[in-house]
Coordinates of C-alpha atoms in Angstrom, one line a residue:
Chain A
X1 CA 271.6 240.7 303.0
X2 CA 268.0 241.5 302.9
X3 CA 267.9 238.7 300.6
X4 CA 269.6 236.0 303.0
X5 CA 267.4 236.6 305.5
X6 CA 264.3 236.9 303.6
X7 CA 265.0 233.3 302.4
X8 CA 266.3 232.0 305.8
X9 CA 263.1 233.4 307.4
X10 CA 261.4 231.2 304.3
X11 CA 262.8 228.4 305.3
X12 CA 262.2 228.7 309.4
X13 CA 258.3 229.6 308.5
X14 CA 258.2 226.3 306.6
X15 CA 259.6 224.2 309.5
X16 CA 258.2 225.7 312.4
X17 CA 254.8 227.1 310.2
X18 CA 253.4 223.7 309.3
X19 CA 251.8 222.7 312.8
X20 CA 250.3 226.2 313.2
X21 CA 248.1 226.4 310.5
X22 CA 245.5 222.9 311.9
X23 CA 246.3 225.0 315.3
X24 CA 245.4 229.0 314.7
X25 CA 241.5 229.0 314.1
X26 CA 241.0 227.1 317.1
X27 CA 243.3 229.0 319.3
X28 CA 241.2 232.6 320.4
X29 CA 244.2 233.2 323.6
X30 CA 243.9 236.6 324.9
X31 CA 246.5 239.4 324.2
X32 CA 248.8 238.2 326.8
X33 CA 252.5 238.3 325.7
X34 CA 253.6 234.5 325.9
X35 CA 250.5 233.6 324.2
X36 CA 252.9 232.3 321.5
X37 CA 254.5 230.0 323.7
X38 CA 251.5 227.8 323.0
X39 CA 251.7 227.7 319.5
X40 CA 255.6 227.4 318.9
X41 CA 257.1 225.1 320.7
X42 CA 261.0 226.2 319.6
X43 CA 263.3 228.2 321.4
X44 CA 263.5 230.7 318.8
X45 CA 260.1 232.4 319.6
X46 CA 260.5 232.5 323.4
X47 CA 263.0 234.9 323.3
X48 CA 260.7 236.9 320.6
X49 CA 257.7 236.9 323.1
X50 CA 259.6 238.1 325.8
X51 CA 260.9 241.1 324.0
X52 CA 257.3 241.9 322.3
X53 CA 256.4 245.3 323.8
X54 CA 252.9 245.7 321.8
X55 CA 250.5 247.8 323.5
X56 CA 247.2 245.8 324.2
X57 CA 243.7 247.3 324.2
X58 CA 242.5 248.6 327.3
X59 CA 238.5 248.1 327.9
X60 CA 235.7 248.2 325.1
X61 CA 236.1 249.5 322.0
X62 CA 232.9 251.9 321.0
X63 CA 230.5 251.2 318.8
X64 CA 231.1 254.4 316.2
X65 CA 231.6 254.9 312.2
X66 CA 233.9 258.2 312.8
X67 CA 236.7 256.0 311.4
X68 CA 235.1 253.7 308.9
X69 CA 236.7 255.5 305.4
X70 CA 240.0 254.9 307.5
X71 CA 239.3 251.3 308.6
X72 CA 238.2 250.4 304.5
X73 CA 241.5 251.9 303.4
X74 CA 243.5 250.1 306.1
X75 CA 241.5 246.7 305.5
X76 CA 242.2 246.8 301.3
X77 CA 245.6 247.7 302.1
X78 CA 246.0 244.9 304.3
X79 CA 244.5 242.7 301.7
X80 CA 246.5 244.1 298.9
X81 CA 249.8 243.6 300.8
X82 CA 248.8 239.8 301.8
X83 CA 248.5 239.5 297.8
X84 CA 251.9 240.9 296.9
X85 CA 249.9 243.4 295.3
X86 CA 252.4 246.7 295.9
X87 CA 250.5 248.6 293.3
X88 CA 247.0 248.3 295.0
X89 CA 248.5 248.8 298.5
X90 CA 249.6 252.5 297.2
X91 CA 246.0 253.0 296.4
X92 CA 244.9 252.4 299.3
X93 CA 247.7 254.2 301.3
X94 CA 246.2 257.1 299.3
X95 CA 242.8 256.6 300.1
X96 CA 244.0 256.4 303.9
X97 CA 245.3 260.1 303.1
X98 CA 242.4 261.1 301.8
X99 CA 240.0 259.5 304.7
X100 CA 242.1 261.3 307.2
X101 CA 241.5 264.9 305.5
X102 CA 237.7 263.9 305.1
X103 CA 237.9 262.8 308.9
X104 CA 235.1 264.6 311.6
X105 CA 236.9 265.0 314.9
X106 CA 234.1 267.1 316.2
X107 CA 232.4 264.9 317.9
X108 CA 235.1 264.4 319.6
X109 CA 236.2 265.5 323.8
X110 CA 239.5 267.5 323.9
X111 CA 241.4 264.3 325.3
X112 CA 240.3 261.8 322.1
X113 CA 241.2 264.8 320.1
X114 CA 244.3 265.2 321.0
X115 CA 245.1 261.6 321.1
X116 CA 243.8 261.7 317.7
X117 CA 245.8 264.2 316.3
X118 CA 249.3 262.7 318.0
X119 CA 248.1 259.4 316.2
X120 CA 246.9 260.5 313.0
X121 CA 250.0 262.4 313.1
X122 CA 251.8 259.7 312.5
X123 CA 249.9 257.5 310.5
X124 CA 249.5 260.1 307.7
X125 CA 253.2 260.1 307.2
X126 CA 252.9 255.9 307.2
X127 CA 249.8 256.1 304.6
X128 CA 251.8 258.3 302.3
X129 CA 254.7 256.6 302.5
X130 CA 253.2 253.0 301.3
X131 CA 251.2 255.4 298.2
X132 CA 254.3 257.0 297.3
X133 CA 256.4 253.4 297.3
X134 CA 254.6 251.0 295.0
X135 CA 256.8 248.6 293.6
X136 CA 258.7 248.6 296.7
X137 CA 256.4 246.3 298.8
X138 CA 259.1 245.5 301.4
X139 CA 259.3 248.9 302.5
X140 CA 255.5 249.3 302.3
X141 CA 255.1 246.4 304.5
X142 CA 257.5 248.0 307.6
X143 CA 255.4 251.1 307.0
X144 CA 252.3 248.9 307.7
X145 CA 253.2 247.2 310.6
X146 CA 253.8 250.7 312.6
X147 CA 250.3 252.0 310.9
X148 CA 248.9 248.7 312.5
X149 CA 249.8 249.7 315.9
X150 CA 248.5 253.2 314.7
X151 CA 245.4 251.7 313.7
X152 CA 244.8 250.0 317.0
X153 CA 245.6 253.2 319.1
X154 CA 242.7 255.0 316.6
X155 CA 240.1 252.5 317.0
X156 CA 240.7 252.4 321.2
X157 CA 240.1 256.4 321.0
X158 CA 237.4 257.0 318.3
X159 CA 235.6 253.3 318.0
X160 CA 234.8 251.2 315.3
X161 CA 231.9 250.0 312.9
X162 CA 232.8 246.2 313.1
X163 CA 234.5 243.3 314.7
X164 CA 238.0 243.4 314.3
X165 CA 240.4 240.4 314.6
X166 CA 243.7 241.3 315.8
X167 CA 246.4 238.9 314.2
X168 CA 250.0 238.8 315.0
X169 CA 252.6 237.2 312.9
X170 CA 255.7 236.3 314.9
X171 CA 258.4 235.9 311.9
X172 CA 258.0 239.1 310.6
X173 CA 260.8 241.9 311.3
X174 CA 263.9 239.7 312.3
X175 CA 260.9 237.4 314.8
X176 CA 260.3 240.8 316.7
X177 CA 257.2 239.9 315.3
X178 CA 253.9 242.2 314.1
X179 CA 250.3 243.1 314.7
X180 CA 247.6 243.6 312.1
X181 CA 243.8 244.1 312.2
X182 CA 241.1 242.0 309.8
X183 CA 237.4 241.7 309.7
X184 CA 237.2 237.8 309.0
X185 CA 238.6 234.9 311.8
X186 CA 241.1 233.6 308.6
X187 CA 244.6 234.6 309.1
X188 CA 245.4 236.3 305.7
X189 CA 249.0 237.5 307.1
X190 CA 250.0 240.6 304.8
X191 CA 253.9 240.5 305.8
X192 CA 255.8 237.5 304.4
X193 CA 253.8 237.5 301.2
X194 CA 251.6 235.5 299.5
X195 CA 253.2 232.1 299.5
X196 CA 252.6 232.2 303.6
X197 CA 249.3 234.4 304.1
X198 CA 247.8 231.4 306.0
X199 CA 251.0 232.0 308.8
X200 CA 250.2 233.3 312.0
X201 CA 247.8 233.5 315.1
X202 CA 244.6 235.4 316.1
X203 CA 245.4 237.4 319.7
X204 CA 242.6 239.4 320.0
X205 CA 238.6 239.7 319.1
X206 CA 237.6 243.7 319.2
X207 CA 233.7 243.9 319.4
X208 CA 232.9 247.6 319.8
X209 CA 230.2 248.0 322.4
Chain B
X1 CA 281.5 279.1 263.3
X2 CA 278.9 282.3 264.3
X3 CA 276.3 279.6 265.5
X4 CA 278.7 278.3 268.3
X5 CA 279.4 281.7 269.5
X6 CA 276.0 282.2 270.0
X7 CA 275.0 279.4 271.5
X8 CA 277.9 279.6 274.0
X9 CA 277.0 284.0 274.6
X10 CA 273.5 282.6 275.3
X11 CA 274.6 279.4 277.6
X12 CA 277.1 282.3 279.1
X13 CA 274.0 284.7 279.8
X14 CA 271.7 281.8 281.1
X15 CA 274.4 280.9 283.8
X16 CA 275.5 284.5 284.8
X17 CA 271.4 285.3 285.2
X18 CA 270.7 282.9 287.2
X19 CA 273.2 284.0 289.8
X20 CA 270.9 286.6 290.6
X21 CA 268.0 283.8 291.9
X22 CA 268.2 284.1 295.4
X23 CA 269.4 281.6 297.6
X24 CA 267.9 280.4 300.9
X25 CA 270.7 279.0 302.9
X26 CA 269.6 275.8 305.7
X27 CA 271.5 277.7 308.1
X28 CA 269.4 278.7 311.3
X29 CA 270.4 279.2 314.7
X30 CA 269.2 275.7 316.0
X31 CA 267.6 275.2 319.2
X32 CA 270.1 272.7 321.0
X33 CA 267.2 271.8 323.4
X34 CA 265.6 269.9 320.7
X35 CA 268.5 268.6 318.5
X36 CA 268.4 264.8 318.3
X37 CA 271.9 264.9 319.5
X38 CA 271.6 266.7 322.6
X39 CA 268.1 264.6 323.7
X40 CA 269.6 261.4 323.2
X41 CA 273.5 261.6 323.4
X42 CA 274.8 258.7 321.1
X43 CA 278.6 257.0 321.3
X44 CA 280.4 258.6 319.9
X45 CA 281.3 257.0 316.4
X46 CA 277.5 257.2 316.4
X47 CA 277.4 260.8 317.0
X48 CA 280.3 261.5 314.4
X49 CA 278.5 259.0 311.2
X50 CA 274.6 261.1 312.2
X51 CA 276.7 264.6 311.9
X52 CA 278.2 263.8 308.4
X53 CA 275.9 261.7 306.9
X54 CA 272.6 263.2 308.0
X55 CA 273.0 266.1 309.6
X56 CA 273.3 268.3 306.1
X57 CA 269.7 267.6 304.7
X58 CA 267.6 266.6 308.0
X59 CA 268.7 269.4 310.0
X60 CA 268.4 273.4 310.5
X61 CA 272.1 273.2 309.5
X62 CA 273.8 272.2 306.4
X63 CA 277.6 272.5 306.3
X64 CA 277.8 273.9 302.1
X65 CA 280.3 272.9 299.7
X66 CA 282.0 276.0 297.8
X67 CA 279.9 275.3 294.7
X68 CA 277.0 275.1 297.1
X69 CA 275.6 278.9 296.4
X70 CA 276.1 278.8 292.9
X71 CA 273.3 278.8 290.9
X72 CA 271.6 276.1 289.8
X73 CA 273.4 273.7 292.3
X74 CA 272.1 275.8 295.4
X75 CA 268.6 275.4 293.8
X76 CA 269.0 272.0 293.4
X77 CA 270.2 271.8 297.0
X78 CA 267.5 274.1 298.5
X79 CA 264.8 271.6 297.0
X80 CA 266.7 268.5 298.6
X81 CA 266.5 269.4 302.1
X82 CA 263.4 270.7 302.2
X83 CA 262.4 267.1 301.3
X84 CA 264.6 265.7 303.8
X85 CA 263.7 268.1 306.2
X86 CA 260.0 267.3 305.5
X87 CA 260.6 263.7 306.5
X88 CA 263.1 264.2 309.6
X89 CA 264.2 267.6 310.9
X90 CA 266.9 265.9 313.7
X91 CA 267.2 269.5 314.9
X92 CA 263.7 269.3 316.1
X93 CA 263.4 265.8 317.0
X94 CA 262.6 266.6 320.6
X95 CA 259.4 268.5 319.3
X96 CA 258.5 265.1 317.8
X97 CA 255.8 262.9 319.8
X98 CA 256.9 259.9 321.3
X99 CA 255.2 257.9 319.0
X100 CA 256.8 259.8 316.0
X101 CA 259.8 259.7 317.8
X102 CA 260.0 255.9 317.8
X103 CA 258.6 255.9 313.7
X104 CA 261.8 258.4 312.9
X105 CA 264.2 255.6 314.5
X106 CA 262.4 253.0 312.8
X107 CA 262.7 254.0 309.9
X108 CA 266.1 256.0 309.9
X109 CA 267.3 252.3 311.2
X110 CA 265.7 250.8 308.2
X111 CA 266.6 253.0 305.6
X112 CA 270.3 253.1 307.0
X113 CA 270.8 249.6 306.8
X114 CA 268.9 248.6 303.4
X115 CA 271.5 251.3 302.0
X116 CA 268.7 253.8 301.0
X117 CA 270.2 256.5 302.9
X118 CA 272.0 258.6 302.4
X119 CA 271.0 259.3 298.7
X120 CA 273.8 258.1 296.4
X121 CA 273.9 262.0 294.8
X122 CA 274.7 263.1 298.4
X123 CA 277.9 260.3 298.8
X124 CA 279.0 261.0 295.4
X125 CA 280.0 263.7 296.9
X126 CA 280.7 263.5 300.3
X127 CA 282.7 260.4 300.1
X128 CA 283.1 260.5 304.5
X129 CA 279.3 260.1 304.5
X130 CA 279.7 256.6 302.3
X131 CA 279.0 254.6 305.1
X132 CA 280.8 251.2 305.6
X133 CA 278.7 248.0 306.3
X134 CA 280.1 248.4 309.2
X135 CA 279.0 251.9 310.0
X136 CA 275.6 250.7 308.8
X137 CA 275.1 247.9 311.2
X138 CA 276.5 249.8 314.3
X139 CA 274.1 253.2 313.5
X140 CA 271.0 251.2 312.7
X141 CA 271.4 249.0 315.8
X142 CA 271.8 252.2 318.4
X143 CA 268.7 253.7 316.6
X144 CA 266.9 250.7 317.1
X145 CA 267.9 250.1 320.7
X146 CA 267.0 253.6 321.1
X147 CA 263.7 253.0 319.9
X148 CA 263.2 250.0 322.3
X149 CA 264.3 252.3 325.3
X150 CA 261.3 255.0 324.0

């Protein structure tokens, strides 16, 4: 079943993605839910855009190196998944669990701490699963999807030490779409495998202040 | 054969001996207020499937087979259920944060649809928990629709 879906997805990507790649670098659209309609002419994506429910980031992200170890492991994981390297993604998952364990939240106020706890309770579990599932890259990617949402929320609570780009893959998860964070403007898609690594678009630039 | 007799006696001795290892049946009084089925009442079919295919290992109440309290089966089950509840405890679903609930619903749907759950070691014994493709789809779709509503 999954294989059939994947091959359909591949076919759809090949037919719809060609014109994306030429546009994506020029596109720096804001995080609006219908942003994709500018890039994807065909009707399939309209439905996706209207059912998207990803949270956007409110307000500026503050400059802080609190989460730098967490972000290091997240970004290594992203690169590993983009190059189909399941074992390396698993290592990054383990590194992230360690990064959470040594995270110092004492500088956060009470409200931030409770947001942090809520996000990390979930994120840690995803990181653990990614760490335990070397060899099952599809499973790792499912957790990475949810983890990416957690990372965006985490950054908005505890800040970031670097500029991040929020990228979006419209094809993943039965065209429900998925976000990820990266540190380069270049698209390096972690969801669809290395054959489609340039597919996707940047949606938001997160510059810590 | 003298050797056979000794071997049989040793095995018997061990099998009888391990029966003194205490069992910890997973049958707490479940707090209905936090139970998944109480919080998010599903359609009848989905409810039945969750009960028969998930609740034995993912809740605070297991319906054991008759040999479930015989060692070493009991040890094996206990370990299993402990793992299962750590991943997902439907009896305490209401205690999860909304974020975690959404994560769990997504994972449940994908594991069920992909055939990773219920485990084969469970469905071998519980034929009624071996979900048909239609049931997998129905259950998975309902879980995802709930996830989108949260």
